[in-house]
Amino acid sequence: MAELNLVEAVNQALAHALAHDPAVVLLGEDIGANGGVFRATLGLQQRFGAERVIDTPLAETAIAGTAVGMAAMGLKPVAEIQFSGFLYPALDHLINHASRLRNRSRGRLSCPLVLRTPCGAGIHAPEHHSESPEAMLAHVPGLRVVMPSSPARAYGLLLAAIRDPDPVIFLEPTRLYRLFRQDVADDGEALPLDVCFTLRGGADLTLVSWGAMIHETEAAADALAAEGVMAEVIDLATLKPLDMTTILESVARTGRCVIVHEAARTAGLGAEIAAGLAEEGLYSLLAPVQRVTGYDTVIPLARLEQQYLPSVARIVAAARRTLEEAS
């Protein structure tokens, strides 16, 4: 077991997959000789060769299309898009082909590809390097969307994504790449997809988040605990399909829910969760669901970046609003 940060855990998972499954191949811009823009693939081309860790041209459409063809023919490609803001040229292949291949072929073909891309703000990068497109991707039938929030979950969820027979979009929060370290065992154990992780228990309210915002959400839970308020913290982890069962069961215990995400507010994934609570958990709610989100603007440049991101203070304020509602 080694103490790894998130980007090192991604590298370790990719190395394990390459070592134990000859069908796994990696492709992307600068992932071989340079080890990727964040060094997530550092050293892998030297270990496994240029035929399995493939440097591509600067052509996201070609990366995605090649990955679809590889997957249809029995390989397990793991493609990297350098930043999520560069993902849009690849959407043609992801939406029109990867997500539909199983249905189009009536089950004769599957598309076991993983597309990895860094996402999110917080590293003082330009707007195309700081976007949170998870709601757009989750809206596409046939795509599974995953976002880890810790090194251990990045390792286990990435292995699960690579082994899944259908396409998975694996969003990696750049702010977490080197934020903290955690013990990660290189044992090849995958974590389950399609389920939430309850990070801490509590009886007073439910805090739901994912990706980098888990960091602020847990800090808010600590601040609330100091006031005697015990918050349950749920990490979605798999954003599509959404595990509403875990959220509904938690809200049935607590009666209150605050949803936190850094993506823009309108039509964000938080709205889908709130709608699910209204449809299936209305009688459990003692107060209106609160959302703490980014704003409906382009990600600002570095000077205003922290004003855009949900803060611990904003999360705590939303929690207090729910607690002030009469039960």
CSV table of C-alpha atoms in Angstrom, one decimal:
chain,number,residue,atom,x,y,z
A,1,MET,CA,0.0,0.0,0.0
A,2,ALA,CA,1.3,3.4,-1.0
A,3,GLU,CA,0.3,6.9,0.0
A,4,LEU,CA,-0.8,8.5,-3.3
A,5,ASN,CA,-2.5,11.6,-4.6
A,6,LEU,CA,-5.3,11.4,-7.1
A,7,VAL,CA,-3.3,11.7,-10.2
A,8,GLU,CA,-0.9,9.0,-9.0
A,9,ALA,CA,-3.9,6.7,-8.2
A,10,VAL,CA,-5.1,7.1,-11.8
A,11,ASN,CA,-1.7,6.2,-13.0
A,12,GLN,CA,-1.6,3.2,-10.8
A,13,ALA,CA,-5.0,2.0,-11.9
A,14,LEU,CA,-4.0,2.4,-15.6
A,15,ALA,CA,-0.8,0.5,-15.0
A,16,HIS,CA,-2.7,-2.3,-13.3
A,17,ALA,CA,-5.2,-2.6,-16.2
A,18,LEU,CA,-2.4,-2.6,-18.8
A,19,ALA,CA,-0.5,-5.3,-16.9
A,20,HIS,CA,-3.4,-7.6,-16.4
A,21,ASP,CA,-5.5,-7.2,-19.5
A,22,PRO,CA,-3.8,-7.3,-23.0
A,23,ALA,CA,-6.9,-5.7,-24.5
A,24,VAL,CA,-6.4,-2.4,-22.7
A,25,VAL,CA,-4.8,0.3,-24.7
A,26,LEU,CA,-4.4,4.0,-23.9
A,27,LEU,CA,-4.5,6.9,-26.4
A,28,GLY,CA,-4.4,10.6,-26.3
A,29,GLU,CA,-2.4,13.8,-26.8
A,30,ASP,CA,1.1,13.7,-25.2
A,31,ILE,CA,0.2,10.7,-23.0
A,32,GLY,CA,3.2,8.7,-24.0
A,33,ALA,CA,6.5,10.5,-24.2
A,34,ASN,CA,5.4,13.3,-21.9
A,35,GLY,CA,3.1,11.3,-19.6
A,36,GLY,CA,0.1,13.6,-20.2
A,37,VAL,CA,-0.4,17.2,-19.4
A,38,PHE,CA,-1.0,16.4,-15.7
A,39,ARG,CA,1.4,13.3,-15.8
A,40,ALA,CA,-1.4,10.9,-15.2
A,41,THR,CA,0.2,8.4,-17.7
A,42,LEU,CA,3.8,9.1,-16.7
A,43,GLY,CA,6.1,6.2,-17.4
A,44,LEU,CA,3.4,3.9,-18.9
A,45,GLN,CA,4.7,4.1,-22.5
A,46,GLN,CA,8.2,3.1,-21.3
A,47,ARG,CA,6.7,0.1,-19.4
A,48,PHE,CA,4.1,-1.1,-21.9
A,49,GLY,CA,5.3,0.2,-25.3
A,50,ALA,CA,4.2,2.7,-27.9
A,51,GLU,CA,1.7,0.2,-29.3
A,52,ARG,CA,-0.4,0.2,-26.1
A,53,VAL,CA,0.2,3.8,-24.9
A,54,ILE,CA,-0.4,5.8,-28.1
A,55,ASP,CA,0.5,9.4,-28.7
A,56,THR,CA,-2.2,10.9,-31.0
A,57,PRO,CA,-2.4,14.1,-33.0
A,58,LEU,CA,-4.1,17.1,-31.5
A,59,ALA,CA,-7.5,15.9,-32.8
A,60,GLU,CA,-10.2,15.1,-30.3
A,61,THR,CA,-12.6,13.9,-33.0
A,62,ALA,CA,-10.1,11.4,-34.2
A,63,ILE,CA,-9.3,10.2,-30.6
A,64,ALA,CA,-12.9,9.5,-29.9
A,65,GLY,CA,-13.6,7.9,-33.3
A,66,THR,CA,-10.6,5.7,-33.0
A,67,ALA,CA,-11.6,4.6,-29.5
A,68,VAL,CA,-15.1,3.7,-30.7
A,69,GLY,CA,-13.6,1.5,-33.5
A,70,MET,CA,-11.2,-0.1,-31.2
A,71,ALA,CA,-13.9,-0.9,-28.7
A,72,ALA,CA,-16.2,-2.3,-31.3
A,73,MET,CA,-13.5,-4.7,-32.4
A,74,GLY,CA,-12.8,-6.1,-28.9
A,75,LEU,CA,-10.2,-3.8,-27.4
A,76,LYS,CA,-10.6,-1.8,-24.3
A,77,PRO,CA,-9.4,1.7,-25.1
A,78,VAL,CA,-8.9,4.4,-22.5
A,79,ALA,CA,-8.8,7.7,-24.3
A,80,GLU,CA,-7.7,10.9,-22.7
A,81,ILE,CA,-9.0,14.4,-23.6
A,82,GLN,CA,-6.5,16.9,-22.1
A,83,PHE,CA,-9.2,19.2,-20.7
A,84,SER,CA,-13.0,18.8,-20.6
A,85,GLY,CA,-13.3,22.1,-22.5
A,86,PHE,CA,-11.8,20.3,-25.5
A,87,LEU,CA,-14.3,17.5,-25.3
A,88,TYR,CA,-16.9,19.0,-27.7
A,89,PRO,CA,-15.4,17.8,-31.0
A,90,ALA,CA,-15.5,14.3,-29.6
A,91,LEU,CA,-19.2,14.4,-28.8
A,92,ASP,CA,-20.2,13.4,-32.3
A,93,HIS,CA,-18.7,10.0,-31.8
A,94,LEU,CA,-19.7,9.7,-28.1
A,95,ILE,CA,-23.3,10.6,-28.7
A,96,ASN,CA,-24.0,9.2,-32.2
A,97,HIS,CA,-21.9,6.0,-31.9
A,98,ALA,CA,-20.4,5.0,-28.6
A,99,SER,CA,-23.7,5.5,-26.6
A,100,ARG,CA,-25.8,3.7,-29.3
A,101,LEU,CA,-23.6,0.9,-30.5
A,102,ARG,CA,-25.2,-1.8,-28.3
A,103,ASN,CA,-28.7,-0.8,-29.2
A,104,ARG,CA,-27.9,-0.2,-32.9
A,105,SER,CA,-26.5,-3.7,-33.2
A,106,ARG,CA,-29.2,-5.3,-31.1
A,107,GLY,CA,-26.6,-6.4,-28.6
A,108,ARG,CA,-24.2,-7.9,-31.1
A,109,LEU,CA,-21.6,-5.2,-30.4
A,110,SER,CA,-20.7,-3.4,-27.2
A,111,CYS,CA,-18.4,-0.4,-26.8
A,112,PRO,CA,-16.2,-0.9,-23.7
A,113,LEU,CA,-14.3,2.4,-23.9
A,114,VAL,CA,-13.4,4.8,-21.2
A,115,LEU,CA,-12.9,8.5,-21.9
A,116,ARG,CA,-10.9,10.3,-19.2
A,117,THR,CA,-10.8,14.0,-19.0
A,118,PRO,CA,-9.8,16.5,-16.3
A,119,CYS,CA,-12.6,18.9,-15.3
A,120,GLY,CA,-13.5,21.6,-12.9
A,121,ALA,CA,-12.1,24.9,-11.7
A,122,GLY,CA,-9.8,25.9,-8.9
A,123,ILE,CA,-6.3,25.7,-10.5
A,124,HIS,CA,-6.2,29.3,-12.0
A,125,ALA,CA,-6.6,28.0,-15.6
A,126,PRO,CA,-8.5,29.6,-18.5
A,127,GLU,CA,-12.2,28.8,-18.9
A,128,HIS,CA,-11.8,26.0,-21.4
A,129,HIS,CA,-9.6,24.2,-18.8
A,130,SER,CA,-12.1,24.7,-15.9
A,131,GLU,CA,-15.5,23.5,-17.0
A,132,SER,CA,-17.9,21.0,-15.3
A,133,PRO,CA,-19.9,19.3,-18.1
A,134,GLU,CA,-21.2,16.4,-16.2
A,135,ALA,CA,-24.9,17.3,-16.6
A,136,MET,CA,-24.6,17.5,-20.4
A,137,LEU,CA,-22.9,14.1,-20.5
A,138,ALA,CA,-25.4,12.5,-18.0
A,139,HIS,CA,-28.2,13.6,-20.3
A,140,VAL,CA,-27.0,11.2,-23.1
A,141,PRO,CA,-28.7,7.7,-22.9
A,142,GLY,CA,-26.1,5.0,-23.1
A,143,LEU,CA,-23.2,6.9,-21.4
A,144,ARG,CA,-22.2,6.2,-17.8
A,145,VAL,CA,-20.6,9.2,-16.1
A,146,VAL,CA,-18.3,8.8,-13.1
A,147,MET,CA,-16.4,11.3,-11.0
A,148,PRO,CA,-14.1,10.3,-8.1
A,149,SER,CA,-13.5,12.5,-5.1
A,150,SER,CA,-10.4,10.8,-3.6
A,151,PRO,CA,-7.3,8.8,-4.6
A,152,ALA,CA,-8.8,5.5,-3.4
A,153,ARG,CA,-12.0,6.0,-5.1
A,154,ALA,CA,-10.2,7.1,-8.3
A,155,TYR,CA,-8.3,3.9,-8.3
A,156,GLY,CA,-11.2,1.6,-7.7
A,157,LEU,CA,-13.7,3.4,-9.9
A,158,LEU,CA,-11.3,3.7,-12.9
A,159,LEU,CA,-10.7,-0.1,-12.8
A,160,ALA,CA,-14.4,-0.7,-12.7
A,161,ALA,CA,-14.9,1.7,-15.6
A,162,ILE,CA,-12.3,-0.1,-17.7
A,163,ARG,CA,-13.9,-3.5,-17.0
A,164,ASP,CA,-17.4,-2.2,-17.8
A,165,PRO,CA,-18.7,-3.5,-21.2
A,166,ASP,CA,-20.2,-0.1,-22.1
A,167,PRO,CA,-18.8,3.4,-22.5
A,168,VAL,CA,-17.8,5.4,-19.4
A,169,ILE,CA,-16.9,9.0,-19.2
A,170,PHE,CA,-14.5,9.3,-16.3
A,171,LEU,CA,-14.2,12.9,-15.1
A,172,GLU,CA,-11.2,13.8,-13.0
A,173,PRO,CA,-11.4,16.9,-10.9
A,174,THR,CA,-8.1,18.8,-11.5
A,175,ARG,CA,-8.3,20.6,-8.2
A,176,LEU,CA,-8.0,17.2,-6.4
A,177,TYR,CA,-5.1,15.8,-8.5
A,178,ARG,CA,-2.5,16.9,-5.9
A,179,LEU,CA,-4.7,18.3,-3.1
A,180,PHE,CA,-4.1,15.5,-0.6
A,181,ARG,CA,-2.7,11.9,-0.3
A,182,GLN,CA,-4.3,8.7,0.8
A,183,ASP,CA,-3.3,5.1,1.3
A,184,VAL,CA,-4.2,3.2,-1.9
A,185,ALA,CA,-3.6,-0.5,-2.2
A,186,ASP,CA,-2.6,-1.7,-5.7
A,187,ASP,CA,-4.7,-4.8,-5.4
A,188,GLY,CA,-6.8,-4.6,-8.5
A,189,GLU,CA,-10.0,-4.3,-6.5
A,190,ALA,CA,-12.6,-2.3,-8.3
A,191,LEU,CA,-15.2,-0.3,-6.5
A,192,PRO,CA,-18.9,-0.7,-7.5
A,193,LEU,CA,-20.3,1.6,-10.1
A,194,ASP,CA,-23.9,3.0,-10.0
A,195,VAL,CA,-23.9,3.5,-6.2
A,196,CYS,CA,-23.3,6.4,-3.9
A,197,PHE,CA,-20.8,6.3,-1.0
A,198,THR,CA,-21.9,7.5,2.4
A,199,LEU,CA,-18.8,9.2,3.8
A,200,ARG,CA,-20.2,10.0,7.2
A,201,GLY,CA,-23.4,9.5,9.1
A,202,GLY,CA,-25.7,12.1,10.5
A,203,ALA,CA,-29.3,12.5,11.7
A,204,ASP,CA,-30.0,16.2,11.1
A,205,LEU,CA,-29.6,16.8,7.4
A,206,THR,CA,-28.2,15.2,4.2
A,207,LEU,CA,-25.4,16.8,2.2
A,208,VAL,CA,-25.0,15.5,-1.3
A,209,SER,CA,-22.1,16.3,-3.6
A,210,TRP,CA,-19.5,14.8,-5.9
A,211,GLY,CA,-16.0,15.4,-7.3
A,212,ALA,CA,-13.9,18.3,-5.9
A,213,MET,CA,-16.9,19.8,-4.0
A,214,ILE,CA,-16.8,16.8,-1.6
A,215,HIS,CA,-13.8,18.6,0.0
A,216,GLU,CA,-15.8,21.7,0.8
A,217,THR,CA,-18.9,19.6,1.7
A,218,GLU,CA,-17.0,17.6,4.3
A,219,ALA,CA,-15.4,20.8,5.7
A,220,ALA,CA,-19.0,22.2,6.0
A,221,ALA,CA,-20.1,19.1,7.8
A,222,ASP,CA,-17.2,19.6,10.3
A,223,ALA,CA,-18.3,23.2,10.9
A,224,LEU,CA,-21.9,22.1,11.4
A,225,ALA,CA,-20.7,19.4,13.8
A,226,ALA,CA,-19.0,22.0,15.9
A,227,GLU,CA,-22.5,23.6,16.3
A,228,GLY,CA,-24.0,20.3,17.3
A,229,VAL,CA,-25.6,19.6,13.9
A,230,MET,CA,-24.8,16.1,12.5
A,231,ALA,CA,-24.8,16.0,8.7
A,232,GLU,CA,-24.8,12.9,6.6
A,233,VAL,CA,-22.4,13.3,3.6
A,234,ILE,CA,-23.1,11.4,0.4
A,235,ASP,CA,-20.7,11.2,-2.5
A,236,LEU,CA,-22.5,10.4,-5.8
A,237,ALA,CA,-19.4,9.0,-7.5
A,238,THR,CA,-21.4,7.6,-10.4
A,239,LEU,CA,-23.4,10.5,-11.7
A,240,LYS,CA,-25.3,8.5,-14.4
A,241,PRO,CA,-27.0,6.2,-13.6
A,242,LEU,CA,-27.9,8.0,-10.4
A,243,ASP,CA,-28.4,6.1,-7.2
A,244,MET,CA,-31.4,7.8,-5.8
A,245,THR,CA,-32.1,5.0,-3.4
A,246,THR,CA,-29.3,5.9,-1.1
A,247,ILE,CA,-30.2,9.6,-1.2
A,248,LEU,CA,-33.9,8.9,-0.5
A,249,GLU,CA,-33.1,6.6,2.4
A,250,SER,CA,-30.8,9.2,3.9
A,251,VAL,CA,-33.4,12.0,3.5
A,252,ALA,CA,-36.0,9.7,5.1
A,253,ARG,CA,-33.8,9.7,8.2
A,254,THR,CA,-32.8,13.4,8.2
A,255,GLY,CA,-35.7,15.2,6.6
A,256,ARG,CA,-33.5,17.8,5.0
A,257,CYS,CA,-31.1,17.9,2.0
A,258,VAL,CA,-28.5,20.3,0.6
A,259,ILE,CA,-27.0,19.6,-2.8
A,260,VAL,CA,-23.6,21.0,-3.7
A,261,HIS,CA,-22.0,21.2,-7.1
A,262,GLU,CA,-19.6,23.6,-8.9
A,263,ALA,CA,-21.3,23.4,-12.3
A,264,ALA,CA,-23.7,26.1,-13.4
A,265,ARG,CA,-27.0,26.1,-11.5
A,266,THR,CA,-29.6,25.9,-14.3
A,267,ALA,CA,-30.3,22.3,-15.4
A,268,GLY,CA,-27.4,21.1,-13.3
A,269,LEU,CA,-27.4,17.6,-11.8
A,270,GLY,CA,-28.6,19.0,-8.5
A,271,ALA,CA,-31.9,19.8,-10.2
A,272,GLU,CA,-32.3,16.2,-11.1
A,273,ILE,CA,-31.7,15.1,-7.6
A,274,ALA,CA,-34.1,17.7,-6.2
A,275,ALA,CA,-36.8,16.5,-8.7
A,276,GLY,CA,-36.2,12.9,-7.6
A,277,LEU,CA,-36.7,13.9,-4.0
A,278,ALA,CA,-39.9,15.8,-4.9
A,279,GLU,CA,-41.3,12.8,-6.8
A,280,GLU,CA,-40.3,10.0,-4.5
A,281,GLY,CA,-39.4,11.5,-1.1
A,282,LEU,CA,-41.7,14.5,-0.7
A,283,TYR,CA,-43.3,13.3,2.5
A,284,SER,CA,-39.8,12.8,4.1
A,285,LEU,CA,-38.9,16.4,3.6
A,286,LEU,CA,-39.2,18.8,6.6
A,287,ALA,CA,-37.8,21.7,4.6
A,288,PRO,CA,-37.3,22.7,0.9
A,289,VAL,CA,-34.3,21.2,-0.8
A,290,GLN,CA,-31.4,23.7,-1.0
A,291,ARG,CA,-28.8,23.9,-3.9
A,292,VAL,CA,-25.4,25.5,-3.5
A,293,THR,CA,-23.9,25.7,-7.0
A,294,GLY,CA,-21.7,27.6,-9.4
A,295,TYR,CA,-23.3,30.5,-11.3
A,296,ASP,CA,-24.8,30.7,-14.7
A,297,THR,CA,-21.7,32.3,-16.1
A,298,VAL,CA,-18.6,31.3,-17.9
A,299,ILE,CA,-15.9,30.3,-15.4
A,300,PRO,CA,-14.1,33.5,-14.4
A,301,LEU,CA,-10.4,34.0,-14.6
A,302,ALA,CA,-8.1,33.4,-11.6
A,303,ARG,CA,-8.9,36.6,-9.6
A,304,LEU,CA,-12.6,35.8,-9.3
A,305,GLU,CA,-12.4,32.0,-9.4
A,306,GLN,CA,-13.0,31.5,-5.7
A,307,GLN,CA,-16.0,33.7,-5.9
A,308,TYR,CA,-17.5,31.4,-8.4
A,309,LEU,CA,-16.9,28.1,-6.6
A,310,PRO,CA,-19.3,27.1,-3.7
A,311,SER,CA,-17.6,27.8,-0.4
A,312,VAL,CA,-17.8,26.2,3.0
A,313,ALA,CA,-19.6,29.4,4.2
A,314,ARG,CA,-22.3,29.1,1.5
A,315,ILE,CA,-22.9,25.4,2.2
A,316,VAL,CA,-23.2,26.1,6.0
A,317,ALA,CA,-25.6,29.0,5.3
A,318,ALA,CA,-27.8,26.7,3.1
A,319,ALA,CA,-27.8,24.0,5.8
A,320,ARG,CA,-28.9,26.6,8.4
A,321,ARG,CA,-31.8,27.7,6.1
A,322,THR,CA,-33.1,24.1,6.0
A,323,LEU,CA,-32.7,23.8,9.8
A,324,GLU,CA,-34.6,27.0,10.4
A,325,GLU,CA,-37.7,25.6,8.6
A,326,ALA,CA,-40.4,24.4,11.0
A,327,SER,CA,-40.6,20.7,11.2
